[in-house]
């Protein structure tokens, strides 16, 4: 081996088999790829170590993966929070022209540099909580120019922060006000934008919101047919406020993930399982909207559907920038175990993005790592509002 990076004097939580705890552990990487991990005393001899990190006994884990964010937008919607506290519902505010449409106006008016500056601050806040891979959706432009600008900003985040960024085109978020009431026409436009955004190298995946206040399964299918022709993976926002058939559609289309899922039938769960679709749970939106219907975690667990946990960072329903806080909420509000929550923010989150090269500390995985001032990873799920991440590393 030549030119290795060595992390030593660490307590490892590899997540390779359960917690995968290794006392006095070490990790060796070469060219950004983990070559060896295990107890320091078994470290292979003859390593040409060119960079070394002494963890001083700290906990070393895989870097976290935030599989669902809406990081690119301008403005804020704290006024809607006040309205909701006073009794208005999310759907009522949306129907009255607030919600996503309010963010649309601010985002369309913002320059690429302004959007980037705001998004970078958010990405760095996520990284301070251990996030080394982040999925970033468009969906606050809903015209070709602003969707393209948003996706360009998403691409630029990775170069600026060192995080891996997966871009997702969410043109089918809601129908924009200029063609209010003509959702089919808007879907047609989205279908024509997608190939050009893809040609520009801006799209890694395609998302759509299947909900009464957004799009029907038939409309989402039209967008996904274009995605399939371009060989782009798809994912669905579904089951947040009701069951419009979005989860069944996700499974039928072989979606990487189906996200939210407070409203899910037994048949949906079986279909997700058969399709290998990851259930992405978003406790921040549930909490912030003060919802009461929880996702059917016990049934998902029993069926063996992989569960991920993400921030859903957005200016309306989930203005959080802490994935560790979501681990806590996934346990306290949804009933995940601390280990399930960790797998949900690492290996299952990676799976929700179609990535199989990260989420565990094991040979062949990317050297995306996070160090924590914790004795055991379960402490991160126990604490809230306190995520003592002391360093992150991402493979070049
Ligand atoms: O994931 N569900 C749809 N979209 C976002 C909310 C976006 C917004 O309110 O601005 C979500 O929660
Ligand atoms: Fe979302």
Coordinates of C-alpha atoms and ligand atoms in Angstrom, one line a residue:
X1 CA 0.0 0.0 0.0
X2 CA 1.3 3.5 -0.8
X3 CA 0.2 6.9 0.5
X4 CA -2.3 5.8 3.1
X5 CA -4.3 7.9 5.5
X6 CA -4.5 6.5 9.0
X7 CA -7.1 7.2 11.7
X8 CA -6.0 5.7 15.0
X9 CA -6.7 5.7 18.7
X10 CA -10.5 5.7 17.9
X11 CA -13.5 3.8 19.2
X12 CA -15.1 2.7 16.0
X13 CA -18.8 2.2 15.3
X14 CA -18.5 0.6 11.9
X15 CA -22.3 -0.2 11.6
X16 CA -21.1 -3.2 9.5
X17 CA -22.9 -5.6 11.8
X18 CA -25.1 -4.0 14.3
X19 CA -23.1 -1.2 16.0
X20 CA -19.9 -2.8 15.0
X21 CA -18.0 -1.4 18.0
X22 CA -14.2 -1.7 18.0
X23 CA -12.3 -0.4 21.0
X24 CA -8.9 1.1 20.3
X25 CA -9.6 0.9 16.6
X26 CA -7.9 2.2 13.4
X27 CA -9.0 2.8 9.8
X28 CA -6.7 2.9 6.8
X29 CA -7.7 4.6 3.5
X30 CA -6.0 5.0 0.2
X31 CA -7.3 7.3 -2.6
X32 CA -10.4 8.0 -0.5
X33 CA -11.3 4.4 -0.2
X34 CA -11.2 2.4 3.1
X35 CA -8.7 -0.5 2.8
X36 CA -8.7 -1.7 6.3
X37 CA -10.5 -1.2 9.6
X38 CA -10.1 -3.0 12.9
X39 CA -8.3 -3.1 16.3
X40 CA -5.1 -1.1 16.2
X41 CA -3.0 -4.0 17.4
X42 CA -3.9 -5.9 14.2
X43 CA -2.9 -3.0 12.0
X44 CA -1.2 -4.4 8.8
X45 CA 2.6 -3.9 8.9
X46 CA 4.5 -1.9 6.3
X47 CA 1.9 0.8 5.7
X48 CA 3.2 3.9 3.9
X49 CA 1.3 6.4 6.0
X50 CA 1.3 9.9 4.6
X51 CA -1.4 11.4 6.8
X52 CA -2.4 10.4 10.3
X53 CA -5.2 11.4 12.6
X54 CA -5.0 10.6 16.3
X55 CA -8.6 10.5 17.5
X56 CA -7.6 10.6 21.2
X57 CA -10.1 7.9 22.0
X58 CA -13.0 9.6 20.3
X59 CA -15.9 7.8 18.5
X60 CA -15.4 7.4 14.8
X61 CA -18.4 6.6 12.6
X62 CA -19.4 6.6 9.0
X63 CA -20.2 10.2 7.8
X64 CA -24.0 10.8 7.9
X65 CA -26.1 10.8 4.8
X66 CA -29.0 13.3 4.6
X67 CA -31.2 11.7 1.9
X68 CA -33.9 14.4 1.6
X69 CA -33.4 18.1 1.6
X70 CA -34.8 21.2 -0.1
X71 CA -31.7 23.4 0.5
X72 CA -32.1 25.8 -2.4
X73 CA -34.5 28.6 -1.7
X74 CA -34.8 32.2 -0.7
X75 CA -36.9 33.9 2.0
X76 CA -38.4 32.3 5.0
X77 CA -41.9 31.3 6.1
X78 CA -41.9 31.9 9.9
X79 CA -45.1 33.9 9.5
X80 CA -46.8 30.7 8.4
X81 CA -45.6 29.0 11.6
X82 CA -47.5 31.7 13.5
X83 CA -50.6 31.1 11.3
X84 CA -50.4 27.4 12.0
X85 CA -50.0 27.9 15.7
X86 CA -53.1 30.1 15.5
X87 CA -55.0 27.2 13.9
X88 CA -54.5 27.3 10.1
X89 CA -53.4 24.0 8.5
X90 CA -50.5 23.6 6.0
X91 CA -53.0 22.7 3.3
X92 CA -55.1 25.7 3.9
X93 CA -52.1 28.1 3.8
X94 CA -51.0 26.4 0.6
X95 CA -54.5 26.7 -1.0
X96 CA -54.5 30.4 -0.1
X97 CA -51.3 30.9 -2.1
X98 CA -48.8 30.6 0.8
X99 CA -46.5 27.7 1.4
X100 CA -44.4 26.5 -1.5
X101 CA -45.8 29.3 -3.7
X102 CA -44.5 31.9 -1.3
X103 CA -41.0 30.5 -1.5
X104 CA -41.4 30.4 -5.3
X105 CA -41.6 34.1 -5.5
X106 CA -38.6 34.7 -3.3
X107 CA -36.5 32.0 -5.1
X108 CA -37.3 33.2 -8.6
X109 CA -36.3 36.7 -7.6
X110 CA -32.9 35.6 -6.2
X111 CA -29.6 35.5 -8.1
X112 CA -27.6 32.3 -8.4
X113 CA -24.9 33.8 -6.1
X114 CA -27.5 34.7 -3.5
X115 CA -29.0 31.2 -3.6
X116 CA -25.6 29.7 -3.4
X117 CA -24.6 31.8 -0.3
X118 CA -27.8 30.8 1.5
X119 CA -27.5 27.1 0.5
X120 CA -23.8 27.0 1.5
X121 CA -24.6 28.2 5.0
X122 CA -27.2 25.4 5.3
X123 CA -24.9 22.7 3.9
X124 CA -22.2 23.7 6.4
X125 CA -24.7 23.5 9.2
X126 CA -25.5 20.0 8.1
X127 CA -21.8 19.1 7.9
X128 CA -21.4 20.5 11.5
X129 CA -23.8 17.7 12.4
X130 CA -21.8 15.0 10.7
X131 CA -23.3 15.0 7.2
X132 CA -20.9 14.1 4.5
X133 CA -23.4 13.3 1.7
X134 CA -26.5 15.4 1.1
X135 CA -29.3 15.0 -1.4
X136 CA -30.5 18.4 -2.7
X137 CA -33.8 19.0 -4.5
X138 CA -34.9 21.7 -6.8
X139 CA -38.6 22.5 -6.7
X140 CA -38.9 26.2 -5.6
X141 CA -38.4 27.5 -9.2
X142 CA -41.1 25.6 -11.1
X143 CA -40.0 27.4 -14.3
X144 CA -37.1 26.1 -16.4
X145 CA -34.7 29.0 -15.7
X146 CA -35.1 28.8 -11.9
X147 CA -35.1 25.1 -11.7
X148 CA -31.8 25.0 -13.7
X149 CA -30.4 27.8 -11.5
X150 CA -31.3 25.8 -8.4
X151 CA -29.7 22.6 -9.7
X152 CA -26.6 24.5 -10.7
X153 CA -26.4 25.8 -7.1
X154 CA -26.8 22.3 -5.8
X155 CA -23.9 21.1 -7.9
X156 CA -21.7 24.0 -6.7
X157 CA -22.3 23.1 -3.0
X158 CA -20.3 20.0 -3.3
X159 CA -17.3 21.8 -4.8
X160 CA -17.4 24.4 -2.0
X161 CA -17.9 22.2 1.1
X162 CA -16.4 18.9 0.0
X163 CA -19.6 17.1 0.7
X164 CA -21.0 14.6 -1.9
X165 CA -24.2 16.2 -3.4
X166 CA -26.9 14.2 -5.1
X167 CA -29.1 16.5 -7.1
X168 CA -32.8 15.7 -7.5
X169 CA -35.2 17.5 -9.9
X170 CA -38.5 18.2 -8.2
X171 CA -40.2 20.1 -10.9
X172 CA -43.4 18.2 -10.0
X173 CA -43.6 19.8 -6.6
X174 CA -46.8 21.8 -7.0
X175 CA -48.4 23.6 -10.0
X176 CA -47.1 27.2 -10.1
X177 CA -49.6 30.1 -9.9
X178 CA -49.2 31.2 -13.5
X179 CA -51.0 28.1 -14.7
X180 CA -53.2 27.5 -11.6
X181 CA -55.7 24.8 -12.2
X182 CA -53.9 23.4 -15.2
X183 CA -51.8 20.7 -13.6
X184 CA -51.7 18.5 -16.7
X185 CA -50.3 21.4 -18.8
X186 CA -47.7 22.0 -16.1
X187 CA -46.7 18.3 -16.0
X188 CA -46.3 18.5 -19.8
X189 CA -43.9 21.4 -19.3
X190 CA -41.9 19.5 -16.6
X191 CA -41.6 16.6 -19.0
X192 CA -40.0 18.8 -21.6
X193 CA -37.6 20.5 -19.2
X194 CA -36.2 17.2 -17.8
X195 CA -34.2 16.1 -20.9
X196 CA -32.5 19.5 -21.2
X197 CA -31.7 19.7 -17.5
X198 CA -30.3 16.1 -17.8
X199 CA -28.2 17.0 -20.8
X200 CA -26.7 19.9 -18.8
X201 CA -25.6 17.3 -16.3
X202 CA -27.7 18.7 -13.5
X203 CA -30.0 15.8 -12.6
X204 CA -29.1 12.7 -10.6
X205 CA -32.7 11.7 -9.7
X206 CA -36.3 12.8 -10.2
X207 CA -38.8 13.4 -7.5
X208 CA -42.5 14.3 -7.5
X209 CA -45.1 15.1 -4.8
X210 CA -48.1 12.8 -5.0
X211 CA -50.7 14.3 -2.8
X212 CA -54.1 15.9 -3.1
X213 CA -52.6 19.4 -3.0
X214 CA -49.9 18.4 -5.5
X215 CA -50.1 15.7 -8.3
X216 CA -52.1 12.6 -9.0
X217 CA -50.4 9.2 -9.6
X218 CA -51.3 9.5 -13.3
X219 CA -49.5 12.9 -13.5
X220 CA -46.5 11.6 -11.6
X221 CA -46.3 8.6 -14.0
X222 CA -45.9 10.9 -17.0
X223 CA -42.9 12.6 -15.4
X224 CA -41.4 9.2 -14.4
X225 CA -41.8 7.9 -17.9
X226 CA -39.5 10.6 -19.1
X227 CA -37.1 9.8 -16.2
X228 CA -37.1 6.1 -17.2
X229 CA -36.3 6.9 -20.8
X230 CA -33.3 8.9 -19.5
X231 CA -32.4 6.1 -17.1
X232 CA -32.8 8.4 -14.1
X233 CA -33.9 6.9 -10.8
X234 CA -37.1 8.2 -9.3
X235 CA -38.4 8.9 -5.8
X236 CA -41.7 10.1 -4.5
X237 CA -43.0 12.4 -1.7
X238 CA -46.1 10.5 -0.6
X239 CA -48.5 9.9 2.2
X240 CA -47.8 13.1 4.1
X241 CA -51.4 14.3 4.5
X242 CA -53.4 11.4 3.0
X243 CA -53.0 8.3 0.8
X244 CA -53.4 9.2 -2.9
X245 CA -51.7 6.1 -4.1
X246 CA -48.2 7.6 -4.2
X247 CA -46.5 4.8 -2.3
X248 CA -48.1 2.2 -4.6
X249 CA -46.9 4.2 -7.6
X250 CA -43.4 4.5 -6.1
X251 CA -43.2 0.7 -5.7
X252 CA -44.7 0.1 -9.2
X253 CA -42.0 2.4 -10.7
X254 CA -39.2 0.8 -8.7
X255 CA -38.5 4.1 -6.9
X256 CA -35.3 4.4 -4.9
X257 CA -37.3 5.8 -2.0
X258 CA -40.8 6.9 -0.9
X259 CA -40.7 9.7 1.6
X260 CA -42.9 10.9 4.5
X261 CA -45.3 7.9 4.7
X262 CA -47.5 8.8 7.6
X263 CA -50.4 7.4 5.5
X264 CA -49.5 4.0 4.2
X265 CA -51.6 0.9 3.7
X266 CA -50.6 -2.7 4.4
X267 CA -50.6 -3.4 0.7
X268 CA -48.3 -0.4 0.2
X269 CA -45.8 -1.8 2.7
X270 CA -45.7 -5.2 0.9
X271 CA -45.3 -3.4 -2.4
X272 CA -42.4 -1.2 -1.1
X273 CA -40.7 -4.3 0.3
X274 CA -41.1 -6.2 -3.0
X275 CA -39.7 -3.3 -5.0
X276 CA -36.8 -2.7 -2.7
X277 CA -37.9 0.9 -2.1
X278 CA -36.5 2.6 1.0
X279 CA -39.0 4.3 3.3
X280 CA -37.6 7.7 4.2
X281 CA -39.1 9.0 7.4
X282 CA -39.1 12.7 8.0
X283 CA -39.8 13.4 11.7
X284 CA -39.0 17.2 11.3
X285 CA -42.0 17.9 9.1
X286 CA -44.2 15.7 11.3
X287 CA -43.0 17.6 14.4
X288 CA -43.1 21.1 12.9
X289 CA -46.6 20.6 11.5
X290 CA -47.7 19.1 14.8
X291 CA -49.1 16.0 12.9
X292 CA -50.5 13.2 15.0
X293 CA -50.5 10.2 12.6
X294 CA -47.2 8.4 12.7
X295 CA -45.7 6.3 9.9
X296 CA -46.4 2.5 10.5
X297 CA -42.9 1.8 11.7
X298 CA -43.6 -1.6 13.4
X299 CA -45.2 -2.8 10.1
X300 CA -42.3 -1.5 8.0
X301 CA -39.9 -3.2 10.4
X302 CA -41.8 -6.5 10.3
X303 CA -41.9 -6.4 6.6
X304 CA -38.2 -5.7 6.3
X305 CA -38.6 -2.4 4.5
X306 CA -35.3 -0.4 5.0
X307 CA -36.1 2.8 6.8
X308 CA -34.0 6.0 6.4
X309 CA -34.3 9.2 8.4
X310 CA -33.7 12.6 6.8
X311 CA -34.1 16.3 7.7
X312 CA -36.4 17.3 4.8
X313 CA -34.8 20.7 5.4
X314 CA -37.1 23.2 3.8
X315 CA -38.4 26.7 4.6
X316 CA -41.9 25.6 5.4
X317 CA -42.6 22.3 7.1
X318 CA -39.1 21.4 8.3
X319 CA -36.7 24.3 8.9
X320 CA -34.1 22.1 10.7
X321 CA -30.5 21.8 9.8
X322 CA -29.7 19.0 12.3
X323 CA -29.8 15.4 11.1
X324 CA -28.7 14.2 14.7
X325 CA -31.9 15.9 16.0
X326 CA -33.9 13.8 13.5
X327 CA -32.3 10.7 14.9
X328 CA -33.7 11.6 18.3
X329 CA -37.1 12.4 16.9
X330 CA -37.2 9.2 14.8
X331 CA -36.8 7.4 18.1
X332 CA -39.0 9.5 20.4
X333 CA -41.8 10.3 17.9
X334 CA -41.8 7.3 15.5
X335 CA -40.4 4.5 17.7
X336 CA -37.2 3.6 15.9
X337 CA -34.4 2.1 18.0
X338 CA -31.2 4.2 18.2
X339 CA -29.5 1.6 15.9
X340 CA -32.3 1.8 13.4
X341 CA -32.0 5.6 13.4
X342 CA -28.3 5.4 12.8
X343 CA -28.7 2.9 10.0
X344 CA -31.4 5.3 8.7
X345 CA -28.9 8.2 8.5
X346 CA -26.1 6.1 7.0
X347 CA -26.5 2.9 5.1
X348 CA -30.2 3.1 4.4
X349 CA -30.0 6.8 3.5
X350 CA -27.3 5.9 1.0
X351 CA -29.5 3.2 -0.4
X352 CA -32.3 5.8 -0.8
X353 CA -29.9 7.6 -3.1
X354 CA -28.8 4.6 -5.0
X355 CA -25.4 4.6 -3.4
X356 CA -23.8 1.5 -2.1
X357 CA -20.3 2.8 -1.5
X358 CA -20.9 4.5 1.8
X359 CA -22.7 4.3 5.1
X360 CA -20.4 1.7 6.9
X361 CA -16.8 1.6 7.9
X362 CA -15.6 -1.4 5.9
X363 CA -13.0 -2.2 3.2
X364 CA -14.2 -0.9 -0.2
X365 CA -16.4 1.9 1.3
X366 CA -15.6 5.6 0.8
X367 CA -13.5 7.1 3.6
X368 CA -16.4 9.4 4.6
X369 CA -16.1 9.6 8.3
X370 CA -17.3 11.6 11.3
X371 CA -15.7 11.9 14.8
X372 CA -17.8 12.5 17.9
X373 CA -17.3 13.5 21.5
X374 CA -19.5 10.5 22.6
X375 CA -18.8 7.2 24.3
X376 CA -21.4 5.3 22.2
X377 CA -23.4 6.2 19.1
X378 CA -26.7 5.6 20.9
X379 CA -25.9 8.8 22.9
X380 CA -26.5 10.8 19.7
X381 CA -30.0 9.5 19.5
X382 CA -30.6 10.2 23.2
X383 CA -29.4 13.8 23.1
X384 CA -31.3 16.5 21.3
X385 CA -30.2 19.9 20.4
X386 CA -26.6 18.8 21.0
X387 CA -24.6 17.0 18.4
X388 CA -21.0 16.9 19.4
X389 CA -19.4 16.2 16.0
X390 CA -15.8 17.2 16.2
X391 CA -14.6 16.5 12.7
X392 CA -15.7 15.1 9.3
X393 CA -13.7 13.7 6.5
X394 CA -14.9 13.1 2.9
X395 CA -13.2 11.1 0.2
X396 CA -11.7 13.4 -2.4
Ligands
LIG1 O1 -41.1 17.7 1.9 N1 -44.1 17.7 0.9 C1 -43.7 18.5 0.1 N2 -42.7 19.3 0.1 C2 -42.0 19.7 1.3 C3 -42.6 20.9 1.9 C4 -42.1 22.1 1.2 C5 -42.6 23.4 1.7 O2 -43.5 23.5 2.6 O3 -41.9 24.4 1.3 C6 -41.8 18.6 2.3 O4 -42.3 18.6 3.4
LIG2 FE1 -39.5 17.1 1.1

